[in-house]
Coordinates of C-alpha atoms in Angstrom, one line a residue:
Chain A
X188 CA 154.4 189.0 128.3
X189 CA 152.7 188.5 124.9
X190 CA 150.2 191.3 124.2
X191 CA 146.6 190.0 123.9
X192 CA 146.1 191.8 120.6
X193 CA 147.6 194.7 118.7
X194 CA 145.8 198.0 118.1
X195 CA 146.7 200.7 115.6
X196 CA 146.1 204.3 116.7
X197 CA 146.0 206.8 113.9
X198 CA 146.0 210.5 115.0
X199 CA 147.9 213.6 113.9
X200 CA 148.3 214.8 117.5
X201 CA 151.3 213.3 119.3
X202 CA 149.7 213.7 122.7
X203 CA 146.7 211.7 121.6
X204 CA 148.8 208.9 120.1
X205 CA 151.0 208.7 123.2
X206 CA 148.3 208.9 125.8
X207 CA 146.1 206.4 124.0
X208 CA 149.0 204.1 123.5
X209 CA 149.9 204.3 127.2
X210 CA 146.2 203.6 128.2
X211 CA 145.9 200.6 125.9
X212 CA 149.3 199.2 126.9
X213 CA 148.1 199.2 130.5
X214 CA 145.3 197.0 129.3
X215 CA 147.8 194.5 128.0
X216 CA 147.4 195.4 124.3
X217 CA 150.3 195.9 121.9
X218 CA 150.0 199.3 120.3
X219 CA 151.4 200.8 117.1
X220 CA 150.8 204.4 116.2
X221 CA 150.7 206.4 113.0
X222 CA 150.6 210.2 112.7
X223 CA 148.8 210.3 109.3
X224 CA 146.9 208.2 106.7
X225 CA 149.9 207.2 104.5
X226 CA 152.0 205.9 107.4
X227 CA 148.9 204.1 108.8
X228 CA 148.4 202.3 105.4
X229 CA 152.1 201.4 105.3
X230 CA 151.7 199.8 108.8
X231 CA 148.6 198.0 107.6
X232 CA 150.5 196.6 104.7
X233 CA 153.1 195.1 107.1
X234 CA 151.1 193.4 109.8
X235 CA 147.6 192.4 110.9
X236 CA 145.8 194.5 113.6
X237 CA 142.9 193.5 115.9
X238 CA 141.4 197.0 116.0
X239 CA 142.1 200.4 114.4
X240 CA 141.3 203.6 116.3
X241 CA 141.3 206.4 113.6
X242 CA 140.8 210.1 114.2
X243 CA 138.3 211.6 111.8
X244 CA 139.9 215.0 111.2
X245 CA 143.5 214.8 110.0
X246 CA 145.3 217.0 107.5
X247 CA 145.8 215.4 104.1
X248 CA 144.1 212.0 104.2
X249 CA 141.2 212.2 106.6
X250 CA 139.8 209.4 108.8
X251 CA 137.1 208.4 106.3
X252 CA 139.7 208.0 103.5
X253 CA 141.9 205.9 105.8
X254 CA 138.9 203.9 106.8
X255 CA 138.1 203.1 103.1
X256 CA 141.6 202.1 102.3
X257 CA 142.1 200.1 105.6
X258 CA 138.9 198.1 104.8
X259 CA 140.5 197.1 101.5
X260 CA 143.8 196.1 103.1
X261 CA 142.4 194.4 106.2
X262 CA 138.7 193.7 105.9
X263 CA 138.6 191.8 109.2
X264 CA 140.1 194.6 111.3
X265 CA 137.3 196.7 112.8
X266 CA 137.7 200.4 112.6
X267 CA 136.6 202.8 115.3
X268 CA 136.4 206.4 114.2
X269 CA 137.2 209.1 116.8
X270 CA 135.7 212.4 116.3
X271 CA 135.4 215.7 118.2
X272 CA 132.5 216.8 116.1
X273 CA 129.4 214.8 116.8
X274 CA 127.5 215.4 113.6
X275 CA 125.0 212.9 112.4
X276 CA 126.3 213.3 108.8
X277 CA 129.9 212.2 109.6
X278 CA 128.7 209.3 111.8
X279 CA 126.4 208.1 109.1
X280 CA 129.1 208.4 106.5
X281 CA 131.6 206.5 108.7
X282 CA 129.2 203.7 109.4
X283 CA 128.2 203.5 105.7
X284 CA 131.9 203.1 104.8
X285 CA 132.1 200.2 107.1
X286 CA 133.3 201.7 110.4
X287 CA 132.5 199.4 113.3
X288 CA 131.5 202.4 115.5
X289 CA 132.5 205.9 116.3
X290 CA 133.4 207.6 119.5
X291 CA 132.8 211.3 120.3
X292 CA 135.8 212.8 122.0
X293 CA 136.2 212.9 124.9
X294 CA 134.6 209.6 125.7
X295 CA 134.2 207.6 129.0
X296 CA 137.1 205.3 129.8
X297 CA 134.6 202.5 130.2
X298 CA 133.2 203.0 126.7
X299 CA 136.6 202.5 125.1
X300 CA 137.6 199.7 127.4
X301 CA 134.4 197.8 126.6
X302 CA 134.5 198.4 122.9
X303 CA 138.1 197.4 122.3
X304 CA 137.6 194.4 124.7
X305 CA 134.5 193.3 122.9
X306 CA 136.1 193.6 119.4
X307 CA 139.4 191.7 120.4
X308 CA 137.4 189.0 122.1
X309 CA 135.2 188.6 119.1
X310 CA 138.2 188.3 116.9
X311 CA 139.8 185.7 119.1
X312 CA 136.5 183.7 118.9
X313 CA 136.5 184.1 115.2
X314 CA 140.0 182.7 115.0
X315 CA 139.1 179.9 117.3
X316 CA 136.1 179.1 115.1
X317 CA 138.3 178.9 112.0
X318 CA 140.6 176.5 113.9
X319 CA 137.7 174.4 115.2
X320 CA 136.2 174.2 111.7
X321 CA 139.5 172.9 110.4
X322 CA 139.6 170.4 113.2
X323 CA 136.0 169.4 112.6
X324 CA 136.8 168.7 109.0
X325 CA 139.0 165.8 110.2
X326 CA 135.9 164.2 111.8
X327 CA 134.1 161.2 110.4
X328 CA 130.3 161.5 110.2
X329 CA 127.5 159.1 109.6
X330 CA 124.0 160.6 110.0
X331 CA 124.0 162.0 113.6
X332 CA 127.1 160.1 114.6
X333 CA 130.3 162.0 114.8
X334 CA 133.8 160.7 115.6
X335 CA 137.4 161.4 115.3
X336 CA 138.5 157.8 115.7
X337 CA 139.8 155.8 112.8
X338 CA 138.1 152.7 114.3
X339 CA 134.8 154.5 114.0
X340 CA 135.6 155.7 110.5
X341 CA 135.8 152.0 109.5
X342 CA 132.5 151.3 111.3
X343 CA 130.8 154.2 109.4
X344 CA 132.2 153.0 106.1
X345 CA 130.8 149.5 106.7
X346 CA 127.5 150.9 107.9
X347 CA 127.2 153.2 104.9
X348 CA 127.7 150.3 102.6
X349 CA 125.3 148.1 104.6
X350 CA 122.6 150.8 104.5
X351 CA 122.4 150.6 100.8
X352 CA 121.6 146.9 100.8
X353 CA 118.6 145.0 102.3
X354 CA 120.9 142.5 104.1
X355 CA 120.6 141.7 107.8
X356 CA 123.1 143.6 109.9
X357 CA 124.4 142.4 113.3
X358 CA 125.7 145.2 115.5
X359 CA 128.1 144.0 118.3
X360 CA 129.4 146.1 121.1
X361 CA 129.4 146.6 124.8
X362 CA 126.4 148.2 126.5
X363 CA 126.1 151.9 125.9
X364 CA 128.3 152.0 122.8
X365 CA 125.4 153.3 120.7
X366 CA 124.1 150.2 118.9
X367 CA 120.6 151.5 118.6
X368 CA 121.8 154.9 117.4
X369 CA 123.8 153.2 114.7
X370 CA 120.8 151.0 113.8
X371 CA 118.7 154.1 113.4
X372 CA 121.5 155.7 111.3
X373 CA 121.6 152.7 109.0
X374 CA 117.8 152.8 108.6
X375 CA 117.9 156.6 107.9
X376 CA 120.4 156.1 105.1
X377 CA 118.7 153.1 103.6
X378 CA 116.1 152.9 100.8
X379 CA 113.7 152.0 103.6
X380 CA 114.1 155.4 105.3
X381 CA 110.6 156.5 104.6
X382 CA 109.3 153.3 106.3
X383 CA 109.0 152.8 110.0
X384 CA 111.9 152.0 112.4
X385 CA 110.6 149.7 115.0
X386 CA 112.8 148.6 118.0
X387 CA 112.3 145.7 120.4
X388 CA 114.4 144.9 123.4
X389 CA 114.5 141.1 123.5
X390 CA 115.9 140.9 127.0
X391 CA 113.2 143.1 128.7
X392 CA 110.3 140.7 128.0
X393 CA 109.4 137.2 129.0
X394 CA 109.3 134.6 126.3
X395 CA 105.5 134.6 125.7
X396 CA 105.3 138.4 125.9
X397 CA 108.2 138.8 123.4
X398 CA 106.5 136.3 121.1
X399 CA 103.3 138.3 121.1
X400 CA 105.2 141.5 120.8
X401 CA 107.1 140.3 117.7
X402 CA 104.4 138.3 115.9
X403 CA 101.2 139.8 117.3
X404 CA 98.2 137.7 118.5
X405 CA 94.7 136.9 117.7
X406 CA 91.7 137.4 120.1
X407 CA 91.7 134.7 122.7
X408 CA 95.2 133.5 121.9
X409 CA 96.0 133.6 125.7
X410 CA 94.4 134.8 128.9
X411 CA 93.8 138.5 128.6
X412 CA 94.0 138.6 124.8
X413 CA 90.7 140.4 124.5
X414 CA 91.4 141.5 120.9
X415 CA 93.8 140.8 118.1
X416 CA 97.0 142.9 117.8
X417 CA 99.6 143.4 115.2
X418 CA 103.2 142.5 116.2
X419 CA 106.4 144.4 115.4
X420 CA 107.0 142.3 112.2
X421 CA 103.7 143.7 110.8
X422 CA 104.2 147.2 112.2
X423 CA 107.7 147.5 110.7
X424 CA 106.5 146.5 107.2
X425 CA 108.4 148.4 104.6
X426 CA 110.9 149.6 107.2
X427 CA 113.4 148.2 109.6
X428 CA 113.0 145.9 112.7
X429 CA 115.7 146.4 115.3
X430 CA 116.1 143.4 117.5
X431 CA 118.2 144.5 120.5
X432 CA 119.8 142.1 122.9
X433 CA 119.2 139.2 120.5
X434 CA 121.6 137.0 122.5
X435 CA 119.1 136.8 125.3
X436 CA 116.2 135.2 123.4
X437 CA 114.9 131.8 124.4
X438 CA 115.5 128.6 122.3
X439 CA 111.9 128.6 121.2
X440 CA 112.0 132.2 119.9
X441 CA 115.3 131.5 118.2
X442 CA 113.6 128.8 116.2
X443 CA 110.5 131.0 115.5
X444 CA 112.8 133.8 114.3
X445 CA 114.9 131.5 112.2
X446 CA 111.7 130.4 110.4
X447 CA 110.6 134.0 109.7
X448 CA 114.0 134.9 108.4
X449 CA 113.9 131.8 106.1
X450 CA 110.4 131.9 104.9
X451 CA 109.7 135.6 105.2
X452 CA 106.3 134.8 106.6
X453 CA 104.8 134.1 110.0
X454 CA 101.6 133.5 111.9
X455 CA 100.2 135.6 114.8
X456 CA 100.1 133.9 118.2
X457 CA 96.8 131.9 118.1
X458 CA 96.4 132.6 114.4
X459 CA 96.3 130.3 111.4
X460 CA 96.8 132.8 108.6
X461 CA 100.3 133.2 107.2
X462 CA 101.3 136.8 107.0
X463 CA 104.1 137.9 104.5
X464 CA 106.8 140.1 106.0
X465 CA 108.7 142.8 104.4
X466 CA 111.2 144.0 107.0
X467 CA 114.9 144.6 107.1
X468 CA 116.4 143.1 110.3
X469 CA 119.1 144.8 112.3
X470 CA 120.0 142.8 115.3
X471 CA 122.3 143.8 118.2
X472 CA 123.9 142.3 121.2
X473 CA 126.5 143.0 123.8
X474 CA 127.2 139.3 124.2
X475 CA 129.7 137.1 122.4
X476 CA 127.3 135.3 120.1
X477 CA 130.1 132.9 118.8
X478 CA 130.7 131.8 122.4
X479 CA 127.0 131.3 123.0
X480 CA 126.9 129.2 119.8
X481 CA 129.8 127.1 121.1
X482 CA 128.2 126.6 124.4
X483 CA 125.0 125.6 122.7
X484 CA 122.8 128.4 124.1
X485 CA 122.4 130.1 120.7
X486 CA 121.4 128.4 117.4
X487 CA 124.2 128.2 115.0
X488 CA 121.9 128.4 112.0
X489 CA 120.2 131.6 113.4
X490 CA 123.7 133.0 114.1
X491 CA 124.7 132.7 110.5
X492 CA 121.4 134.1 109.4
X493 CA 122.0 137.2 111.5
X494 CA 125.8 137.5 111.0
X495 CA 125.5 138.6 107.4
X496 CA 127.1 142.1 107.8
X497 CA 128.6 142.2 111.3
X498 CA 129.5 145.7 112.6
X499 CA 131.5 146.0 115.9
X500 CA 131.3 149.3 117.8
X501 CA 134.4 149.9 119.8
X502 CA 134.1 150.8 123.5
X503 CA 134.6 154.4 124.5
X504 CA 137.9 153.7 126.3
X505 CA 139.3 152.7 122.9
X506 CA 138.3 155.9 121.3
X507 CA 138.8 158.5 123.9
X508 CA 139.6 161.1 121.3
X509 CA 135.8 161.2 120.8
X510 CA 135.1 162.4 124.4
X511 CA 135.4 166.1 123.7
X512 CA 133.1 166.1 120.7
X513 CA 130.6 163.9 122.5
X514 CA 130.7 166.3 125.4
X515 CA 130.0 169.2 123.0
X516 CA 127.2 167.2 121.5
X517 CA 125.5 166.3 124.8
X518 CA 126.0 169.8 126.3
X519 CA 124.3 171.4 123.3
X520 CA 121.5 168.9 123.7
X521 CA 121.1 169.6 127.5
X522 CA 121.5 173.3 126.9
X523 CA 118.4 173.2 124.7
X524 CA 116.5 170.7 126.8
X525 CA 117.1 172.3 130.2
X526 CA 117.4 175.9 128.9
X527 CA 120.5 176.4 131.0
X528 CA 123.5 178.4 129.8
X529 CA 125.9 175.5 129.7
X530 CA 129.0 176.5 127.8
X531 CA 131.8 173.9 128.4
X532 CA 133.7 171.8 130.8
X533 CA 136.6 173.2 132.8
X534 CA 140.0 171.8 131.8
X535 CA 140.4 169.7 134.9
X536 CA 136.8 168.3 134.5
X537 CA 137.7 167.3 130.9
X538 CA 140.9 165.7 132.2
X539 CA 138.8 163.6 134.6
X540 CA 136.6 162.5 131.8
X541 CA 139.6 161.6 129.6
X542 CA 141.1 159.5 132.5
X543 CA 137.9 157.6 133.2
X544 CA 137.6 154.0 131.9
X545 CA 133.9 154.3 130.9
X546 CA 132.6 150.8 131.5
X547 CA 129.2 152.1 130.6
X548 CA 130.5 153.7 127.4
X549 CA 128.8 156.6 125.7
X550 CA 125.6 156.1 127.7
X551 CA 127.5 156.4 131.0
X552 CA 129.2 159.6 129.6
X553 CA 125.7 161.0 128.7
X554 CA 124.4 160.2 132.2
X555 CA 127.4 161.8 133.9
X556 CA 126.9 164.9 131.8
X557 CA 123.2 165.0 132.3
X558 CA 123.6 164.8 136.1
X559 CA 126.3 167.5 135.9
X560 CA 124.1 169.7 133.7
X561 CA 121.3 169.5 136.3
X562 CA 123.6 170.3 139.2
X563 CA 125.8 172.9 137.6
X564 CA 125.5 176.3 139.1
X565 CA 127.5 178.1 136.4
X566 CA 128.0 177.9 132.6
X567 CA 131.3 175.9 133.1
X568 CA 131.0 172.4 134.5
X569 CA 133.7 171.6 137.1
X570 CA 135.0 168.4 138.5
X571 CA 132.7 169.0 141.5
X572 CA 129.7 168.7 139.1
X573 CA 130.8 165.4 137.8
X574 CA 130.2 162.2 139.7
X575 CA 132.2 159.4 138.2
X576 CA 131.3 156.8 140.9
X577 CA 134.9 156.5 142.0
X578 CA 135.3 154.5 145.2
X579 CA 135.9 156.9 148.1
X580 CA 139.5 156.7 149.4
X581 CA 139.8 155.3 152.9
X582 CA 139.7 158.1 155.5
X583 CA 143.0 159.6 156.2
X584 CA 144.7 157.9 153.3
X585 CA 147.7 159.9 152.1
X586 CA 147.7 160.7 148.4
X587 CA 151.1 159.0 147.9
X588 CA 150.1 155.8 149.6
X589 CA 146.7 155.5 147.9
X590 CA 146.0 152.6 145.6
X591 CA 146.0 153.1 141.9
X592 CA 142.6 153.1 140.1
X593 CA 143.5 149.8 138.6
X594 CA 144.2 148.2 142.0
X595 CA 140.9 149.5 143.4
X596 CA 139.1 148.2 140.4
X597 CA 140.8 144.8 140.8
X598 CA 139.9 144.5 144.4
X599 CA 136.3 145.6 143.8
X600 CA 135.8 143.0 141.1
X601 CA 137.3 140.2 143.3
X602 CA 135.0 141.3 146.2
X603 CA 131.9 141.3 143.9
X604 CA 132.8 137.9 142.4
X605 CA 133.2 136.4 145.9
X606 CA 129.9 138.0 147.0
X607 CA 128.1 136.2 144.1
X608 CA 130.1 133.0 144.4
X609 CA 131.7 133.7 141.0
X610 CA 128.4 133.8 139.1
X611 CA 129.5 135.9 136.2
X612 CA 126.0 137.1 135.1
X613 CA 125.1 138.2 138.6
X614 CA 128.5 139.8 139.3
X615 CA 128.5 141.6 136.0
X616 CA 125.0 143.0 136.8
X617 CA 126.1 144.1 140.2
X618 CA 129.1 145.8 138.7
X619 CA 127.0 147.5 136.0
X620 CA 129.0 146.0 133.1
X621 CA 128.3 143.3 130.7
X622 CA 129.6 139.7 131.0
X623 CA 132.1 140.1 128.2
X624 CA 133.7 143.1 129.9
X625 CA 133.8 141.2 133.1
X626 CA 135.4 138.2 131.4
X627 CA 138.0 140.6 129.9
X628 CA 138.7 142.1 133.3
X629 CA 139.1 138.7 134.9
X630 CA 141.5 137.8 132.2
X631 CA 143.4 141.2 132.4
X632 CA 143.8 140.9 136.2
X633 CA 144.4 137.1 136.0
X634 CA 141.8 136.5 138.7
X635 CA 141.1 132.9 139.9
X636 CA 138.3 131.6 141.9
X637 CA 140.6 130.4 144.7
X638 CA 142.0 133.9 145.2
Chain B
X43 CA 165.7 210.9 144.9
X44 CA 164.8 207.3 144.5
X45 CA 167.9 205.0 144.1
X46 CA 167.9 201.8 142.1
X47 CA 165.6 199.2 143.7
X48 CA 163.6 201.9 145.6
X49 CA 160.3 203.7 145.3
X50 CA 159.7 207.4 145.7
X51 CA 156.2 208.7 146.3
X52 CA 156.2 212.4 145.3
X53 CA 153.5 214.7 146.3
X54 CA 152.9 217.1 143.3
X55 CA 149.6 218.5 144.4
X56 CA 148.3 222.1 144.3
X57 CA 147.0 221.8 147.9
X58 CA 148.7 220.9 151.1
X59 CA 150.0 217.3 151.6
X60 CA 148.3 215.0 154.1
X61 CA 151.6 213.9 155.6
X62 CA 150.1 211.4 158.0
X63 CA 148.0 209.7 155.3
X64 CA 150.8 209.6 152.9
X65 CA 153.1 208.1 155.5
X66 CA 150.5 205.3 156.0
X67 CA 150.4 204.7 152.3
X68 CA 154.2 204.7 152.1
X69 CA 154.4 201.9 154.7
X70 CA 151.9 199.7 152.8
X71 CA 153.7 200.3 149.5
X72 CA 157.0 199.4 151.1
X73 CA 155.5 196.3 152.6
X74 CA 153.8 195.2 149.3
X75 CA 156.8 195.6 147.1
X76 CA 159.4 194.8 149.8
X77 CA 161.4 197.8 148.6
X78 CA 162.7 200.9 150.5
X79 CA 160.1 203.6 149.9
X80 CA 160.4 207.3 150.5
X81 CA 158.1 210.3 150.4
X82 CA 159.0 213.7 148.9
X83 CA 157.1 217.0 148.2
X84 CA 157.7 218.9 145.0
X85 CA 155.8 222.0 143.7
X86 CA 153.7 221.0 140.8
X87 CA 152.3 220.2 138.5
X88 CA 153.6 222.8 136.0
X89 CA 151.1 225.1 134.4
X90 CA 151.5 223.8 130.8
X91 CA 149.9 220.5 131.8
X92 CA 146.6 222.3 132.3
X93 CA 144.0 222.4 129.6
X94 CA 142.1 225.5 130.6
X95 CA 139.0 224.6 128.5
X96 CA 138.6 221.3 130.2
X97 CA 139.9 222.5 133.6
X98 CA 141.9 219.3 133.8
X99 CA 145.6 218.4 133.6
X100 CA 147.1 216.1 131.0
X101 CA 148.4 213.0 132.7
X102 CA 150.7 212.3 129.8
X103 CA 152.3 215.7 130.1
X104 CA 152.7 215.4 133.8
X105 CA 154.3 212.0 133.3
X106 CA 156.8 213.6 130.8
X107 CA 157.5 216.4 133.4
X108 CA 158.2 213.8 136.2
X109 CA 160.5 212.0 133.8
X110 CA 162.6 215.1 133.3
X111 CA 163.7 214.8 136.9
X112 CA 164.5 211.1 136.9
X113 CA 168.2 210.3 136.4
X114 CA 169.0 207.1 134.5
X115 CA 169.1 204.0 136.7
X116 CA 166.8 205.5 139.4
X117 CA 164.0 203.5 141.0
X118 CA 160.3 204.0 140.5
X119 CA 158.7 207.4 140.9
X120 CA 155.0 207.8 141.5
X121 CA 153.7 211.4 141.3
X122 CA 150.6 211.9 143.5
X123 CA 148.5 215.0 142.7
X124 CA 145.2 216.4 143.7
X125 CA 144.4 217.9 140.3
X126 CA 142.0 216.0 138.0
X127 CA 143.7 214.2 135.1
X128 CA 142.7 213.4 131.6
X129 CA 144.0 212.1 128.3
X130 CA 142.7 213.9 125.2
X131 CA 140.3 211.3 124.1
X132 CA 138.9 210.4 127.5
X133 CA 136.8 212.3 129.9
X134 CA 139.2 211.5 132.8
X135 CA 141.8 209.1 134.1
X136 CA 142.7 208.1 137.7
X137 CA 146.3 207.9 136.7
X138 CA 148.8 206.9 134.0
X139 CA 151.9 204.8 134.1
X140 CA 154.7 203.7 131.8
X141 CA 154.3 200.0 131.6
X142 CA 157.8 198.7 132.6
X143 CA 159.1 202.2 132.9
X144 CA 160.3 204.4 135.8
X145 CA 157.3 206.8 136.3
X146 CA 153.6 206.9 137.0
X147 CA 151.1 209.5 138.2
X148 CA 147.9 209.2 140.2
X149 CA 145.3 211.7 141.1
X150 CA 143.3 212.0 144.3
X151 CA 140.7 214.3 142.8
X152 CA 138.1 211.7 142.0
X153 CA 139.1 209.3 144.8
X154 CA 138.1 212.0 147.3
X155 CA 134.5 212.0 146.0
X156 CA 131.7 209.5 146.2
X157 CA 130.2 208.0 143.0
X158 CA 127.6 210.8 143.0
X159 CA 130.1 213.6 143.7
X160 CA 129.8 214.1 147.4
X161 CA 133.0 214.2 149.6
X162 CA 134.1 210.7 150.5
X163 CA 135.1 209.9 154.1
X164 CA 138.9 210.5 154.4
X165 CA 139.6 206.8 155.4
X166 CA 137.9 205.6 152.2
X167 CA 139.8 208.1 150.1
X168 CA 143.1 207.0 151.6
X169 CA 142.2 203.3 151.0
X170 CA 141.5 204.2 147.4
X171 CA 144.7 206.1 147.1
X172 CA 146.7 203.1 148.3
X173 CA 145.0 200.8 145.8
X174 CA 145.7 203.2 142.9
X175 CA 149.3 203.7 144.0
X176 CA 149.8 199.9 144.1
X177 CA 148.1 199.7 140.7
X178 CA 150.2 202.4 138.9
X179 CA 153.4 201.1 140.5
X180 CA 152.4 197.6 139.4
X181 CA 152.4 198.9 135.8
X182 CA 155.8 200.4 136.2
X183 CA 157.1 197.0 137.2
X184 CA 155.5 195.6 133.9
X185 CA 152.1 194.3 135.0
X186 CA 149.1 195.0 132.8
X187 CA 145.4 195.0 133.8
X188 CA 144.1 191.8 135.4
X189 CA 140.7 190.3 134.5
X190 CA 140.3 189.3 138.2
X191 CA 137.9 192.1 139.5
X192 CA 139.2 191.8 143.1
X193 CA 142.9 192.2 142.1
X194 CA 144.4 195.6 142.5
X195 CA 145.6 195.4 138.9
X196 CA 142.0 195.2 137.5
X197 CA 141.1 198.3 135.5
X198 CA 139.0 200.9 137.4
X199 CA 136.7 203.0 135.3
X200 CA 134.9 204.5 138.3
X201 CA 135.4 204.8 142.1
X202 CA 133.0 201.9 142.5
X203 CA 135.5 199.7 140.6
X204 CA 138.3 201.0 142.9
X205 CA 136.2 200.1 146.0
X206 CA 135.5 196.7 144.6
X207 CA 139.1 195.6 144.5
X208 CA 141.5 194.7 147.3
X209 CA 144.7 196.5 148.1
X210 CA 146.6 193.4 147.0
X211 CA 147.7 191.5 143.9
X212 CA 145.9 188.3 143.0
X213 CA 148.0 185.1 143.1
X214 CA 148.8 185.3 139.3
X215 CA 149.8 189.0 139.4
X216 CA 151.8 188.5 142.5
X217 CA 153.7 185.7 140.9
X218 CA 154.2 187.7 137.7
X219 CA 155.4 190.7 139.7
X220 CA 158.0 188.5 141.5
X221 CA 159.2 187.2 138.1
X222 CA 159.5 190.7 136.7
X223 CA 161.3 192.0 139.8
X224 CA 163.8 189.1 139.5
X225 CA 164.3 189.7 135.8
X226 CA 165.0 193.4 136.6
X227 CA 167.5 192.5 139.4
X228 CA 169.3 190.2 137.1
X229 CA 169.6 192.8 134.3

């Protein structure tokens, strides 16, 4: 069995060296011993030690001299000075010269056990930190967004270039891939970063409400308009206007928007005065705008106005290497928010996350972790804390005979489609995925309406 | 004398042996390791293991003395004594073993007392002795301390720690013990 760490014991008394070596070996440490300073230094020149236990009083080179020279040879190896004479002077001197601590002989077994354990664990963590830092350097970053995926590196590169310009950006991607986060990052890196970032979800409002929300209204413009109000185009002046779910706006609003983008001016609802606009537009959608153009539900001229710099965010299932760093990011967030000592995920919990298909993408991952963080009883989240909404296996089903996840998904999609008479929008909504994803799945599973 | 593949529990106390208690411990040791286990009584430990200033015996020196009586190729020998043990840098030890070697020693001195120094009930002292015998013998088969607090191989710094563990190996230590015993049988 590989020792957990190696300790060097330096003492002129053979019985001390042997007994301490035996005691530490029982704890699983590798132990080397040296009877005096010079042989200790020779050993230090040969290999690295996790901890040094050095006797203070030795003939020739004493413990403090060994300490000084050992610090020069291996600055990271903590030195514990053992002394039978508990004088304040020697203790102060030892600590001044860089000893980690000192123990007055004889000391309690627990004291030594804890001290050596603490030091070796700290060293293992330090080594892990160095490795993690190295691994982190291979990450791609854009503002608050971090990724290890080459696909995301390309996205960040494009977004970074786009941020420098004033051009309209169109962010495409499935629900939950982080379109708004990217829009905010582009704004934050742009020359308009000191101006406001104003977001509007175009699908959440009715046509007239959205119109008023975007362009503002004058008093009496409609029933209930008791005063005038500025719209998002005015509020976002000097900054960025983020139009989310742009594929869901009505034909009338598409035309209004086209006019604003062309003329850079607009009127409030019920108003006559033309107002100049100075906003940078970032639009986003989870729908296939090209297809909407082909089917005539989205204006081609508006599409080309928006599609100046298109950026496509890949779904999480295509960048699973990002799951561990996203988990770390969200756990750190929930740790601070919930004030719970959340440390990490157990290995099998992480395996579950890596195996999941993430139809709801990063947002789904965040929700799963938030729920787990609330329910977790310890610092390590286990599979029991995660609820990945997997369909429950039929009662009594043997593991070997159970359907694959793929088959269960296929059957569930067929059942949902049948339930909604193959209405794609309603079926996608019921399944909690967007229409494009559902189309892709229909294609992947080669589903037909007569099935 | 213990033959290869056997265990010898050797009473090396100053006081009289509790033959019945030791027999019960022997049976459990034999069951746990599935090896023939015997009990013997030897006068000891020798005087030069005593540190008069401390009033304790050096466990390392006792171990060396036990080893002088062990012929090459013999099984495991566990000395059981009633004297209090120490190693020079520590205030006391419950026992000492050679990890992967033939010999170990365990003391009943502190096992017979409660945490605050009163005499412990004999049944409790015997349960503790069994745990420490399994622990030290575990070391002689090559096991090191286990982080699992209930495992008999977890380190005990006080009698409370001894009471907190079971007289059995955890699943990992049991598996490792079987591997080590197989390796030993092959060599």
